[in-house]
């Protein structure tokens, strides 16, 4: 079971995305966050469990940093974190490459595109978990 956290300052969007994901994926655990700065700080300080997939809005009211800048902070600390960006502002499309985006969705969110994004992230997570590190007694390491 994978954990997905949705971060958006719009409660209606959080509710809609959570409903879509839970309807399409019974084996995913979904949580919602409306206060990005506090959540990011909590993740960085180890007080909150890191999700497998983070769906994050780019533009945040009352925050000096945008979602891309916050994503870079997280990815520097947690390089395997999968991030799906979402925004209603298309001008951020080129800026997302400051981070390592897994996917970019524009609002209003289309259910099929959301499913495509999540499927891609789950595929990457599955592939990563299949890789095993084997250490032989001779000191040789094989993946």
Short mmCIF file of N, CA and C in Angstrom, two decimals, residues 69-132:
data_model
loop_
_atom_site.label_atom_id
_atom_site.label_comp_id
_atom_site.label_asym_id
_atom_site.label_seq_id
_atom_site.Cartn_x
_atom_site.Cartn_y
_atom_site.Cartn_z
N UNK A 69 9.63 25.58 -5.10
CA UNK A 69 10.75 25.82 -4.17
C UNK A 69 10.67 24.88 -2.97
N UNK A 70 9.46 24.64 -2.49
CA UNK A 70 9.29 23.69 -1.38
C UNK A 70 9.64 22.27 -1.82
N UNK A 71 9.29 21.92 -3.05
CA UNK A 71 9.61 20.58 -3.58
C UNK A 71 11.11 20.37 -3.66
N UNK A 72 11.84 21.38 -4.09
CA UNK A 72 13.30 21.28 -4.17
C UNK A 72 13.88 21.00 -2.78
N UNK A 73 13.37 21.70 -1.77
CA UNK A 73 13.81 21.46 -0.39
C UNK A 73 13.59 20.00 0.01
N UNK A 74 12.41 19.49 -0.31
CA UNK A 74 12.10 18.10 0.03
C UNK A 74 12.96 17.12 -0.74
N UNK A 75 13.13 17.35 -2.03
CA UNK A 75 13.89 16.42 -2.86
C UNK A 75 15.38 16.42 -2.51
N UNK A 76 15.88 17.52 -2.02
CA UNK A 76 17.27 17.53 -1.55
C UNK A 76 17.44 16.60 -0.36
N UNK A 77 16.44 16.51 0.46
CA UNK A 77 16.48 15.66 1.65
C UNK A 77 15.99 14.24 1.38
N UNK A 78 14.98 14.13 0.50
CA UNK A 78 14.35 12.84 0.20
C UNK A 78 14.34 12.62 -1.31
N UNK A 79 15.45 12.22 -1.90
CA UNK A 79 15.56 12.16 -3.37
C UNK A 79 14.61 11.19 -4.06
N UNK A 80 14.07 10.22 -3.36
CA UNK A 80 13.17 9.25 -4.00
C UNK A 80 11.70 9.67 -3.94
N UNK A 81 11.40 10.79 -3.30
CA UNK A 81 10.03 11.27 -3.19
C UNK A 81 9.48 11.58 -4.58
N UNK A 82 8.29 11.07 -4.86
CA UNK A 82 7.62 11.30 -6.14
C UNK A 82 6.67 12.49 -5.99
N UNK A 83 6.81 13.47 -6.87
CA UNK A 83 5.99 14.68 -6.78
C UNK A 83 5.21 14.91 -8.07
N UNK A 84 3.92 15.13 -7.89
CA UNK A 84 3.04 15.52 -8.98
C UNK A 84 2.63 16.96 -8.69
N UNK A 85 2.98 17.86 -9.59
CA UNK A 85 2.60 19.26 -9.42
C UNK A 85 1.24 19.51 -10.04
N UNK A 86 0.48 20.41 -9.42
CA UNK A 86 -0.77 20.85 -10.03
C UNK A 86 -0.89 22.35 -9.86
N UNK A 87 -1.47 23.00 -10.86
CA UNK A 87 -1.63 24.44 -10.81
C UNK A 87 -2.67 24.92 -11.80
N UNK A 88 -3.19 26.08 -11.53
CA UNK A 88 -4.08 26.76 -12.46
C UNK A 88 -3.33 27.82 -13.25
N UNK A 89 -2.03 27.92 -13.00
CA UNK A 89 -1.19 28.94 -13.64
C UNK A 89 -0.18 28.27 -14.57
N UNK A 90 -0.48 28.24 -15.83
CA UNK A 90 0.35 27.54 -16.82
C UNK A 90 1.76 28.14 -16.92
N UNK A 91 1.93 29.40 -16.52
CA UNK A 91 3.25 30.01 -16.62
C UNK A 91 4.30 29.32 -15.74
N UNK A 92 3.86 28.46 -14.82
CA UNK A 92 4.80 27.71 -14.00
C UNK A 92 5.32 26.45 -14.70
N UNK A 93 4.81 26.15 -15.85
CA UNK A 93 5.16 24.90 -16.54
C UNK A 93 6.66 24.71 -16.72
N UNK A 94 7.37 25.75 -17.11
CA UNK A 94 8.82 25.59 -17.32
C UNK A 94 9.58 25.63 -16.00
N UNK A 95 9.04 26.28 -14.99
CA UNK A 95 9.72 26.39 -13.70
C UNK A 95 9.77 25.07 -12.95
N UNK A 96 8.87 24.15 -13.24
CA UNK A 96 8.84 22.89 -12.48
C UNK A 96 10.12 22.08 -12.63
N UNK A 97 10.90 22.37 -13.66
CA UNK A 97 12.11 21.59 -13.88
C UNK A 97 13.23 21.96 -12.92
N UNK A 98 13.00 22.98 -12.08
CA UNK A 98 13.92 23.25 -10.97
C UNK A 98 13.90 22.06 -10.01
N UNK A 99 12.76 21.43 -9.93
CA UNK A 99 12.59 20.22 -9.14
C UNK A 99 12.61 19.04 -10.11
N UNK A 100 12.44 17.86 -9.59
CA UNK A 100 12.35 16.68 -10.45
C UNK A 100 10.89 16.24 -10.47
N UNK A 101 10.11 16.85 -11.34
CA UNK A 101 8.68 16.54 -11.33
C UNK A 101 8.38 15.15 -11.87
N UNK A 102 7.44 14.49 -11.24
CA UNK A 102 6.97 13.22 -11.77
C UNK A 102 5.90 13.44 -12.82
N UNK A 103 5.16 14.55 -12.64
CA UNK A 103 4.06 14.84 -13.55
C UNK A 103 3.61 16.27 -13.28
N UNK A 104 2.95 16.87 -14.25
CA UNK A 104 2.44 18.23 -14.14
C UNK A 104 0.99 18.23 -14.59
N UNK A 105 0.09 18.61 -13.68
CA UNK A 105 -1.34 18.66 -13.99
C UNK A 105 -1.83 20.09 -13.90
N UNK A 106 -2.72 20.46 -14.80
CA UNK A 106 -3.32 21.79 -14.74
C UNK A 106 -4.75 21.68 -14.22
N UNK A 107 -5.14 22.73 -13.50
CA UNK A 107 -6.51 22.80 -12.99
C UNK A 107 -7.41 23.39 -14.06
N UNK A 108 -8.64 22.97 -14.15
CA UNK A 108 -9.27 21.91 -13.35
C UNK A 108 -8.68 20.54 -13.71
N UNK A 109 -8.56 19.70 -12.72
CA UNK A 109 -7.93 18.40 -12.88
C UNK A 109 -8.87 17.45 -13.63
N UNK A 110 -8.32 16.83 -14.67
CA UNK A 110 -9.06 15.80 -15.41
C UNK A 110 -8.75 14.45 -14.77
N UNK A 111 -9.80 13.71 -14.47
CA UNK A 111 -9.65 12.43 -13.78
C UNK A 111 -8.70 11.48 -14.51
N UNK A 112 -8.81 11.40 -15.82
CA UNK A 112 -7.93 10.51 -16.59
C UNK A 112 -6.47 10.91 -16.49
N UNK A 113 -6.19 12.20 -16.49
CA UNK A 113 -4.80 12.68 -16.36
C UNK A 113 -4.27 12.41 -14.95
N UNK A 114 -5.13 12.58 -13.96
CA UNK A 114 -4.73 12.29 -12.58
C UNK A 114 -4.38 10.81 -12.45
N UNK A 115 -5.21 9.96 -13.01
CA UNK A 115 -4.96 8.51 -12.97
C UNK A 115 -3.65 8.17 -13.68
N UNK A 116 -3.42 8.80 -14.83
CA UNK A 116 -2.18 8.58 -15.59
C UNK A 116 -0.96 8.97 -14.74
N UNK A 117 -1.05 10.11 -14.07
CA UNK A 117 0.06 10.58 -13.24
C UNK A 117 0.33 9.63 -12.08
N UNK A 118 -0.72 9.22 -11.39
CA UNK A 118 -0.55 8.32 -10.26
C UNK A 118 -0.04 6.96 -10.72
N UNK A 119 -0.56 6.45 -11.82
CA UNK A 119 -0.09 5.16 -12.35
C UNK A 119 1.41 5.22 -12.67
N UNK A 120 1.85 6.33 -13.23
CA UNK A 120 3.28 6.47 -13.55
C UNK A 120 4.12 6.46 -12.27
N UNK A 121 3.66 7.17 -11.24
CA UNK A 121 4.42 7.21 -9.99
C UNK A 121 4.43 5.85 -9.31
N UNK A 122 3.30 5.15 -9.32
CA UNK A 122 3.24 3.81 -8.73
C UNK A 122 4.17 2.87 -9.50
N UNK A 123 4.20 2.99 -10.81
CA UNK A 123 5.11 2.17 -11.61
C UNK A 123 6.57 2.40 -11.23
N UNK A 124 6.94 3.65 -11.04
CA UNK A 124 8.32 3.96 -10.64
C UNK A 124 8.62 3.42 -9.25
N UNK A 125 7.67 3.57 -8.33
CA UNK A 125 7.87 3.05 -6.98
C UNK A 125 8.00 1.53 -6.98
N UNK A 126 7.18 0.86 -7.77
CA UNK A 126 7.23 -0.60 -7.86
C UNK A 126 8.57 -1.07 -8.42
N UNK A 127 9.02 -0.37 -9.45
CA UNK A 127 10.31 -0.73 -10.06
C UNK A 127 11.45 -0.56 -9.06
N UNK A 128 11.41 0.53 -8.30
CA UNK A 128 12.45 0.78 -7.30
C UNK A 128 12.43 -0.27 -6.20
N UNK A 129 11.24 -0.70 -5.79
CA UNK A 129 11.17 -1.68 -4.71
C UNK A 129 11.59 -3.08 -5.16
N UNK A 130 11.56 -3.34 -6.46
CA UNK A 130 11.98 -4.64 -6.98
C UNK A 130 13.50 -4.79 -6.97
N UNK A 131 14.19 -3.66 -7.02
CA UNK A 131 15.65 -3.72 -7.01
C UNK A 131 16.12 -4.10 -5.61
N UNK A 132 16.98 -5.09 -5.56
CA UNK A 132 17.49 -5.55 -4.27
C UNK A 132 18.99 -5.45 -4.27
#
